[in-house]
Amino acid sequence: MAKRRIAYYLMTIPALLLFFAFHTFPALQGIFYSFTNWDGFSDGYSFVGLKNFINVFKDENVYNAYFFTFKYAIAATILINVISLLIALGLNAKIKAKNFFRSVYFLPNVLGVLIVGYIFNYLFSNAFTIWGEKLGSGFLSQNILGNPDWAWVGIVIVGVWQGIAYNTILYLAGLQTIPADLYEASSLDGASKWREFWSITFPMLAPFFTINMVLAMKGGLMIFDQIVALTGGGPGRSTQSIAHLIYTGGFTGGEFAYQSANAVIYFIVIVAISLFQIKVLQRREMDL
Amino acid sequence: MRKNTNWPATALIALGSILILFPLYMTVGIALKNPEEMAQSIFSLPTGLHFENFSNAIKATDFFHALQNSAVITIVSVGCILLTNSLVSYAIARNMNRRFFKLLYLYFVSAMFIPFQIIMLPVVKVTTALSMNNIPGLILLYIVYGLPFNVFVYVGYIRSIPLELEEAATVDGTSTWGTFWKIIFPLLGPISATIIILSSLSTWNDFLLPLILLADPSQYTLPLVQYVFQGQFSTDFNLAFASYLLALLPMIIVYLSAQKWIISGITQGAIK
């Protein structure tokens, strides 16, 4: 029996040590450095207390990054969920070539985000502008990514194009768990399609709605690859996300300690939002 | 009661799928054109089929080298994830009544909430100090970082496997290791398939970790190579798109040949 117990410990302790060394330890180090003034490459550093945190709260670039990231995450989450639910409803209806269309809609999920970003970068600058010119619209004939006020919309378009794939598949799986006799009963009662959706489909999908909202929001808040491929954070800093700010400031800007403080705050924000979302959405699930 | 085909829904779904396919059509088209054809129209079907774009892109980016790096990293990482993460999960799942294992489970699973950005800066310092800023180091990190999600999924699955199967083996005198490899591991097939698909996709397409970790350009992965060559591509779109298409192609081929498997695997992973 003792031998069995030893075996179980041998199976887990290496994983525990490695995980601590390469995940928890760096996280603690990040928190540690956030109280210093280390630039990332010098030999020495000194403790500065909460100075980094205070400066983060005063930093216009940080506010700007949070504003963009939340704007992006909220817009993308809503659009992804609405559109993928519509597509899932369509794919679940009696349509021709169902499997073919399902494969098409899921395809973007397997493609690398960075490369998709580069492809769209070209389409925005060289293809969509041609359509804009044909329509005679001055606004549409310019590259949307070059416009500080509208570049974020371009990033949302790319995020949604790729993001709907995953959520569509989940909603489709959810739709298939709804028993058919529920619909038969409602059609006998003479309920309209609209009524049927809100009274049967939507409530039955609630758990899938929760997971899709949480995943899409989390993905949106972590956005990085699209920014690198589409705008590099520009024009100016109009599309710089939090992750991108931490990356550029921390690695190339000599702001290791300062961006560590930014990352600590970012971590708290992400955890708070995830817990909040799960709580609120689960309560809704129960009410339904 | 079989209803007839819903034509309006079919039409709308078909229209929507054009929006999905359009960027891919453009990618293939531009990758096959030359600058003169591009000047006429970037939207039209290619007429000349300029496959030299591909051979140029292969030469310029040393495509096969990057492909090999990506393949080695993905295959070794996913293989090791499969063998090690399932073993860890087995030990946890069978000892949930013990405090150590229960806490270990919570420790791994709660790490899912920690955004990578908080460890991004220090982990480069740690790996550089250990001379791990190379492919083996990257593989080790993928295996370790897979633990939170995979332990969560595997433990749930293993706990649904009845204990009687193992008890019979124990009576026969099989060791704990033997029980795992001979009895449990083969039973994990369906959930391991899900783990293989999800880990392969995320490892293959990952950009950030190779970007911050890999010091030697000869070890760069496919996405990283596109990033590095972006500056050189800016003048030659046909070369750039041939290179993008080459980089996307392996995953597209895998997807087309195993899509049913991939879609159901991913659905399983999310519902868990």
XYZ file of C-alpha atoms in Angstrom:
560
model
C 0.000 0.000 0.000
C 2.846 2.350 0.884
C 4.337 1.555 -2.504
C 1.136 2.662 -4.209
C 1.122 5.886 -2.284
C 4.726 6.590 -3.239
C 3.853 5.941 -6.887
C 1.075 8.550 -6.779
C 3.457 11.116 -5.326
C 6.105 10.283 -7.927
C 3.524 10.856 -10.638
C 2.627 14.343 -9.471
C 5.624 15.896 -7.725
C 7.731 16.493 -10.879
C 4.762 18.247 -12.484
C 4.216 20.299 -9.351
C 7.880 21.387 -9.247
C 7.998 22.258 -12.949
C 4.734 24.129 -12.803
C 5.914 26.074 -9.804
C 9.267 26.869 -11.426
C 7.907 28.035 -14.785
C 4.474 29.378 -13.940
C 4.014 30.331 -10.303
C 7.598 31.485 -9.696
C 7.612 33.882 -12.689
C 4.211 35.194 -11.603
C 5.570 35.867 -8.106
C 8.697 37.402 -9.640
C 6.503 39.706 -11.713
C 4.703 40.823 -8.570
C 8.059 41.259 -6.803
C 9.548 43.392 -9.580
C 6.423 45.522 -9.756
C 7.617 47.104 -6.477
C 11.050 47.938 -7.923
C 12.443 50.196 -10.605
C 14.214 47.469 -12.622
C 14.448 48.232 -16.350
C 14.938 44.616 -17.445
C 18.650 44.555 -18.232
C 20.674 46.561 -15.643
C 22.409 44.769 -12.786
C 20.851 46.698 -9.986
C 17.440 47.920 -8.939
C 15.911 49.413 -5.853
C 12.536 49.217 -4.193
C 10.144 52.000 -4.980
C 7.111 50.828 -3.029
C 3.808 51.533 -4.750
C 5.262 54.143 -7.088
C 4.785 52.003 -10.216
C 1.169 51.342 -9.358
C 0.489 55.008 -8.710
C 2.130 55.893 -12.012
C 0.140 53.246 -13.862
C -3.024 54.926 -12.642
C -1.752 58.267 -13.911
C -0.497 56.952 -17.251
C -2.437 58.113 -20.273
C -1.106 55.213 -22.379
C -2.468 52.737 -19.856
C -5.929 54.338 -19.869
C -5.809 54.430 -23.620
C -4.911 50.715 -23.786
C -7.678 49.783 -21.361
C -10.171 51.872 -23.291
C -9.263 50.229 -26.587
C -9.115 46.702 -25.124
C -12.527 46.972 -23.478
C -14.088 48.625 -26.497
C -12.728 45.800 -28.637
C -13.608 42.995 -26.211
C -17.197 44.151 -25.668
C -17.911 44.798 -29.344
C -16.310 41.522 -30.429
C -18.037 39.486 -27.701
C -21.482 40.807 -28.597
C -21.026 40.485 -32.362
C -19.434 37.044 -32.151
C -22.239 35.704 -29.993
C -25.096 37.206 -31.983
C -23.692 36.178 -35.356
C -22.600 32.703 -34.311
C -25.986 32.028 -32.737
C -27.675 33.032 -36.005
C -25.330 30.831 -38.015
C -25.863 27.924 -35.645
C -29.635 28.301 -36.019
C -29.188 28.297 -39.787
C -26.938 25.245 -39.723
C -29.395 23.453 -37.464
C -32.314 24.094 -39.830
C -33.188 21.763 -42.669
C -30.671 23.074 -45.175
C -28.808 21.592 -48.124
C -25.127 20.618 -47.839
C -25.206 21.021 -44.071
C -21.870 19.305 -43.451
C -20.121 21.314 -46.119
C -21.286 24.616 -44.653
C -20.415 23.500 -41.156
C -16.848 22.796 -42.293
C -16.636 26.187 -44.007
C -17.791 28.106 -40.956
C -15.405 26.269 -38.687
C -12.366 26.611 -40.953
C -11.138 30.008 -39.608
C -10.683 28.446 -36.169
C -7.757 26.306 -37.334
C -5.911 29.169 -39.051
C -3.143 31.091 -37.323
C -4.367 34.436 -35.979
C -1.214 36.276 -37.027
C -1.343 35.127 -40.650
C -5.067 35.819 -40.919
C -4.255 39.279 -39.618
C -1.678 39.833 -42.350
C -4.159 38.728 -45.016
C -6.810 41.137 -43.741
C -4.213 43.874 -43.415
C -3.735 43.654 -47.168
C -7.472 43.420 -47.862
C -8.120 46.560 -45.818
C -5.410 48.562 -47.541
C -5.717 47.296 -51.128
C -9.010 45.478 -51.734
C -11.848 46.976 -49.683
C -10.654 50.439 -50.675
C -11.329 49.598 -54.339
C -14.952 48.834 -53.477
C -15.111 52.084 -51.540
C -13.953 53.996 -54.594
C -16.516 52.247 -56.799
C -19.210 53.263 -54.346
C -17.883 56.799 -54.606
C -17.481 57.029 -50.862
C -14.507 59.048 -49.674
C -14.621 57.343 -46.298
C -14.763 53.778 -47.604
C -12.036 54.357 -50.167
C -9.494 54.899 -47.407
C -7.767 52.193 -45.402
C -9.816 51.873 -42.236
C -6.721 50.720 -40.328
C -5.036 54.042 -41.074
C -7.822 56.042 -39.449
C -7.269 56.622 -35.701
C -11.024 56.790 -35.032
C -12.005 53.721 -37.021
C -9.006 51.367 -36.945
C -10.495 49.506 -33.988
C -13.518 48.586 -36.108
C -11.183 46.899 -38.596
C -9.687 44.843 -35.784
C -13.172 43.896 -34.575
C -14.051 42.718 -38.105
C -11.031 40.396 -38.177
C -11.628 39.169 -34.617
C -15.269 38.411 -35.411
C -14.461 36.729 -38.748
C -12.235 34.299 -36.936
C -14.016 34.143 -33.579
C -17.468 33.090 -34.808
C -16.110 29.687 -35.897
C -15.621 28.345 -32.402
C -18.786 29.770 -30.903
C -20.918 28.584 -33.820
C -19.815 25.010 -33.221
C -20.629 25.291 -29.520
C -24.082 26.777 -30.166
C -24.720 24.097 -32.746
C -23.823 21.412 -30.198
C -26.160 23.166 -27.755
C -29.034 23.266 -30.243
C -28.676 19.553 -30.794
C -29.211 18.872 -27.090
C -32.722 20.406 -27.206
C -35.317 17.625 -27.418
C -37.408 17.803 -30.590
C -40.694 17.151 -28.752
C -40.418 20.570 -27.078
C -40.764 22.153 -30.516
C -43.551 19.796 -31.516
C -45.492 20.763 -28.395
C -45.026 24.464 -29.085
C -46.096 24.165 -32.715
C -49.220 22.310 -31.590
C -49.899 25.251 -29.292
C -49.550 27.506 -32.329
C -46.534 29.427 -31.011
C -44.757 31.641 -33.538
C -41.116 31.002 -34.509
C -40.125 34.148 -32.669
C -41.929 33.050 -29.525
C -40.446 29.580 -29.884
C -36.917 31.001 -29.968
C -37.330 33.099 -26.831
C -39.332 30.509 -24.871
C -37.509 27.315 -25.798
C -34.296 27.724 -27.748
C -32.739 30.590 -25.852
C -33.377 29.263 -22.321
C -32.190 25.786 -23.300
C -28.987 27.285 -24.686
C -28.248 29.216 -21.490
C -25.240 27.123 -20.372
C -23.710 27.445 -23.832
C -24.402 31.149 -23.786
C -22.486 31.440 -20.494
C -19.423 29.583 -21.717
C -19.386 31.411 -25.053
C -19.661 34.846 -23.443
C -16.894 34.085 -20.959
C -14.551 32.623 -23.586
C -15.146 35.403 -26.117
C -14.669 38.117 -23.484
C -11.492 36.529 -22.148
C -10.109 36.154 -25.667
C -10.985 39.771 -26.419
C -9.268 41.095 -23.315
C -6.067 39.199 -24.170
C -5.904 40.398 -27.794
C -2.319 40.570 -29.053
C -1.626 38.749 -32.351
C -4.208 40.735 -34.338
C -2.719 44.004 -33.125
C 0.775 42.977 -34.247
C -0.479 41.904 -37.673
C -2.970 44.701 -38.351
C -1.841 47.981 -36.836
C 1.103 47.514 -34.466
C -0.994 49.538 -32.023
C -1.405 52.528 -34.335
C -2.214 54.938 -35.783
C -0.606 56.683 -32.833
C -1.636 54.474 -29.954
C -5.281 54.259 -30.946
C -5.366 50.443 -31.161
C -2.785 49.490 -28.560
C -4.148 46.689 -26.375
C -3.072 46.043 -22.789
C -1.144 42.920 -23.768
C 0.597 44.819 -26.543
C 1.510 47.676 -24.201
C 2.987 45.244 -21.642
C 4.927 43.519 -24.399
C 6.370 46.602 -26.080
C 7.022 48.545 -22.874
C 8.403 45.559 -21.003
C 10.699 44.129 -23.647
C 11.794 47.079 -25.711
C 10.922 50.130 -23.649
C 13.067 49.361 -20.570
C 9.942 49.362 -18.406
C 10.168 45.839 -16.996
C 9.150 46.771 -13.449
C 6.604 49.349 -14.526
C 4.882 47.004 -16.994
C 4.968 44.263 -14.338
C 2.847 46.560 -12.180
C 0.565 47.087 -15.164
C 0.352 43.289 -15.615
C -0.548 42.763 -11.950
C -3.464 45.190 -12.305
C -4.457 43.556 -15.590
C -4.468 40.161 -13.867
C -6.789 41.447 -11.128
C -9.090 42.974 -13.746
C -9.303 39.728 -15.763
C -10.015 37.576 -12.716
C -12.636 40.022 -11.464
C -14.412 40.136 -14.831
C -14.348 36.362 -15.317
C -15.783 35.731 -11.845
C -18.377 38.465 -12.285
C -19.458 37.132 -15.673
C -19.742 33.554 -14.459
C -21.739 34.648 -11.428
C -24.169 36.909 -13.270
C -24.698 34.555 -16.188
C -25.167 31.534 -13.968
C -27.774 33.349 -11.918
C -29.581 34.151 -15.163
C -29.379 30.509 -16.140
C -31.163 29.572 -12.920
C -33.858 32.180 -13.396
C -34.668 30.962 -16.875
C -42.741 14.256 -39.794
C -39.918 15.220 -42.158
C -39.962 18.821 -43.190
C -38.815 19.972 -46.596
C -35.582 21.799 -47.199
C -35.577 25.254 -45.696
C -34.476 27.263 -48.739
C -34.299 30.741 -47.175
C -31.991 29.387 -44.456
C -29.881 27.589 -47.053
C -29.554 30.810 -49.051
C -28.545 32.859 -46.022
C -26.025 30.264 -44.846
C -24.559 30.105 -48.357
C -24.272 33.910 -48.481
C -22.578 33.966 -45.100
C -20.124 31.287 -46.147
C -19.013 33.533 -49.012
C -17.918 36.078 -46.406
C -15.867 33.352 -44.710
C -14.343 32.062 -47.931
C -13.660 35.419 -49.606
C -10.380 36.207 -47.755
C -9.161 32.684 -48.516
C -10.082 33.035 -52.179
C -8.106 36.284 -52.255
C -5.143 34.591 -50.590
C -5.010 31.804 -53.145
C -5.597 34.220 -56.033
C -2.900 36.695 -55.040
C -0.456 33.891 -54.268
C -0.821 32.684 -57.862
C -0.636 36.017 -59.697
C 2.254 38.182 -60.821
C 2.435 41.976 -60.394
C 1.100 42.619 -63.946
C -2.017 40.566 -63.315
C -2.386 42.309 -59.959
C -2.333 45.665 -61.716
C -5.290 44.613 -63.887
C -7.444 43.322 -61.056
C -6.662 41.906 -57.648
C -10.091 40.245 -57.468
C -10.133 38.242 -60.685
C -9.178 34.615 -60.972
C -5.474 34.167 -61.684
C -4.742 33.435 -65.351
C -1.062 32.564 -65.408
C -0.755 30.372 -62.286
C 2.594 31.705 -61.135
C 3.840 28.850 -59.040
C 7.247 30.519 -58.963
C 5.806 32.676 -56.155
C 5.810 29.555 -54.026
C 9.325 28.480 -54.916
C 10.509 32.043 -54.252
C 8.713 32.128 -50.919
C 10.144 28.739 -49.967
C 13.644 30.025 -50.709
C 13.185 33.461 -49.134
C 11.770 32.229 -45.840
C 13.545 28.858 -45.733
C 10.041 27.421 -45.485
C 10.918 23.781 -44.977
C 13.222 24.627 -42.122
C 10.498 26.607 -40.336
C 7.993 23.873 -41.147
C 10.301 21.348 -39.544
C 10.682 23.520 -36.434
C 6.914 23.941 -36.113
C 6.331 20.233 -36.690
C 8.954 19.117 -34.162
C 7.685 21.542 -31.531
C 4.039 20.569 -32.041
C 4.534 16.798 -32.263
C 6.930 16.500 -29.327
C 4.913 18.887 -27.123
C 1.597 17.227 -27.832
C 3.056 13.727 -27.416
C 4.570 14.609 -24.056
C 1.413 16.453 -22.954
C -0.585 13.336 -23.686
C 1.700 11.026 -21.690
C 2.521 13.262 -18.730
C -0.611 15.324 -18.167
C -2.799 12.226 -18.173
C -0.520 10.516 -15.649
C -0.624 13.512 -13.306
C -4.402 13.652 -13.673
C -4.716 9.947 -12.878
C -2.803 10.346 -9.604
C -4.972 13.344 -8.701
C -8.277 11.758 -9.720
C -7.691 8.619 -7.657
C -6.645 10.527 -4.527
C -9.113 13.395 -4.359
C -9.893 12.390 -0.765
C -6.320 13.259 0.264
C -5.559 16.851 1.043
C -2.315 17.048 -0.970
C -3.960 15.913 -4.194
C -7.079 17.980 -3.675
C -4.956 21.101 -3.164
C -2.794 20.204 -6.145
C -5.924 19.978 -8.280
C -7.136 23.381 -7.118
C -3.629 24.816 -7.626
C -3.477 23.697 -11.259
C -7.068 24.561 -12.128
C -7.015 28.030 -10.563
C -3.959 28.834 -12.692
C -6.327 28.899 -15.699
C -7.365 32.361 -14.556
C -3.841 33.772 -14.694
C -3.294 35.672 -17.930
C -0.028 34.856 -19.654
C 0.942 38.542 -19.675
C 1.703 38.497 -15.970
C 4.369 35.805 -16.372
C 5.493 36.893 -19.832
C 8.266 39.275 -18.744
C 9.784 37.195 -15.883
C 9.609 33.859 -17.718
C 12.011 35.159 -20.344
C 14.442 36.041 -17.553
C 14.080 32.575 -15.990
C 14.454 30.652 -19.255
C 17.397 32.766 -20.409
C 19.181 32.180 -17.100
C 18.695 28.419 -17.576
C 19.741 28.554 -21.285
C 16.261 27.389 -22.185
C 15.470 30.075 -24.730
C 15.431 27.463 -27.491
C 13.183 24.745 -28.942
C 13.596 22.231 -26.071
C 12.810 25.010 -23.598
C 9.749 26.029 -25.605
C 8.520 22.422 -25.671
C 8.954 22.098 -21.909
C 6.917 25.270 -21.381
C 4.097 24.026 -23.602
C 3.946 20.782 -21.608
C 3.947 22.609 -18.277
C 1.487 25.314 -19.368
C -0.904 22.676 -20.659
C -1.391 21.305 -17.151
C -4.193 23.563 -15.837
C -6.661 22.909 -18.639
C -5.657 19.307 -19.319
C -5.723 18.288 -15.656
C -9.177 19.832 -15.397
C -10.434 17.845 -18.387
C -8.631 14.564 -17.653
C -9.527 14.445 -13.939
C -13.199 14.879 -14.756
C -12.991 12.045 -17.253
C -10.926 9.637 -15.128
C -13.283 10.021 -12.176
C -16.086 8.672 -14.344
C -14.134 5.440 -14.978
C -15.267 2.736 -12.496
C -12.666 1.692 -9.913
C -13.472 -2.041 -10.277
C -11.359 -2.273 -13.422
C -8.285 -1.214 -11.515
C -9.054 -3.278 -8.430
C -8.928 -6.445 -10.466
C -5.477 -5.465 -11.706
C -4.332 -4.612 -8.189
C -5.363 -8.041 -6.955
C -3.266 -9.529 -9.745
C -0.302 -7.604 -8.350
C 0.052 -5.000 -11.122
C 1.858 -1.864 -9.950
C 0.191 1.554 -9.968
C 2.233 2.493 -13.036
C 1.269 -0.705 -14.798
C -2.382 -0.143 -13.971
C -2.247 3.304 -15.486
C -0.466 2.378 -18.696
C -2.240 -0.916 -19.309
C -5.761 -0.188 -18.121
C -6.481 3.518 -17.706
C -4.472 5.122 -20.496
C -6.127 3.063 -23.263
C -9.545 3.992 -21.846
C -8.706 7.695 -22.171
C -8.809 7.523 -25.991
C -11.776 9.825 -26.663
C -10.680 12.561 -24.270
C -7.042 12.214 -25.361
C -8.213 12.848 -28.924
C -9.728 16.127 -27.752
C -6.533 17.061 -25.925
C -4.446 16.215 -29.009
C -6.580 18.442 -31.244
C -6.742 21.412 -28.895
C -3.041 21.298 -27.981
C -1.943 20.824 -31.593
C -3.955 23.822 -32.754
C -2.788 26.119 -29.992
C 0.865 25.037 -30.239
C 1.050 25.153 -34.021
C -0.553 28.579 -34.272
C 1.077 30.119 -31.204
C 2.963 33.318 -31.902
C 3.628 35.032 -28.572
C 5.637 32.373 -26.709
C 8.027 31.609 -29.606
C 8.337 35.372 -30.185
C 9.560 36.138 -26.681
C 11.458 32.904 -26.077
C 13.362 31.814 -29.173
C 16.699 33.605 -29.434
C 18.142 31.877 -32.509
C 16.419 32.732 -35.837
C 17.204 29.256 -37.180
C 14.733 27.874 -34.616
C 11.839 30.135 -35.631
C 8.397 28.645 -36.187
C 6.125 29.266 -39.187
C 4.109 32.157 -37.700
C 7.289 33.770 -36.383
C 8.916 33.561 -39.821
C 5.944 35.412 -41.365
C 6.406 38.094 -38.732
C 10.152 38.428 -39.379
C 9.717 38.594 -43.164
C 6.825 41.040 -43.048
C 9.199 43.945 -43.644
C 10.671 42.326 -46.739
C 7.270 41.273 -48.026
C 5.803 44.756 -48.025
C 6.892 45.429 -51.587
C 6.012 42.027 -53.026
C 2.460 40.982 -52.203
C 2.524 37.897 -54.408
C 5.531 36.543 -52.563
C 3.964 37.437 -49.222
C 0.679 35.684 -49.996
C 2.436 32.612 -51.357
C 4.291 32.484 -48.065
C 1.082 32.965 -46.000
C -0.654 30.252 -47.957
C 2.246 27.859 -47.461
C 2.184 28.590 -43.737
C -1.586 27.987 -43.530
C -1.600 24.936 -45.790
C -0.453 22.211 -43.365
C -3.292 23.025 -40.952
C -5.845 23.319 -43.769
C -4.828 19.886 -45.067
C -5.059 18.351 -41.596
C -8.438 20.013 -41.100
C -9.874 18.853 -44.423
C -8.767 15.280 -43.834
C -9.935 15.024 -40.239
C -12.602 17.715 -39.869
C -15.314 15.523 -38.370
C -12.911 14.344 -35.736
C -11.606 17.854 -35.084
C -15.032 19.464 -34.764
C -16.371 16.813 -32.404
C -13.134 16.843 -30.406
C -13.311 20.592 -29.891
C -16.987 20.421 -28.953
C -16.180 17.777 -26.347
C -13.391 19.908 -24.916
C -15.608 22.926 -24.442
C -18.593 21.132 -22.966
C -16.411 19.482 -20.323
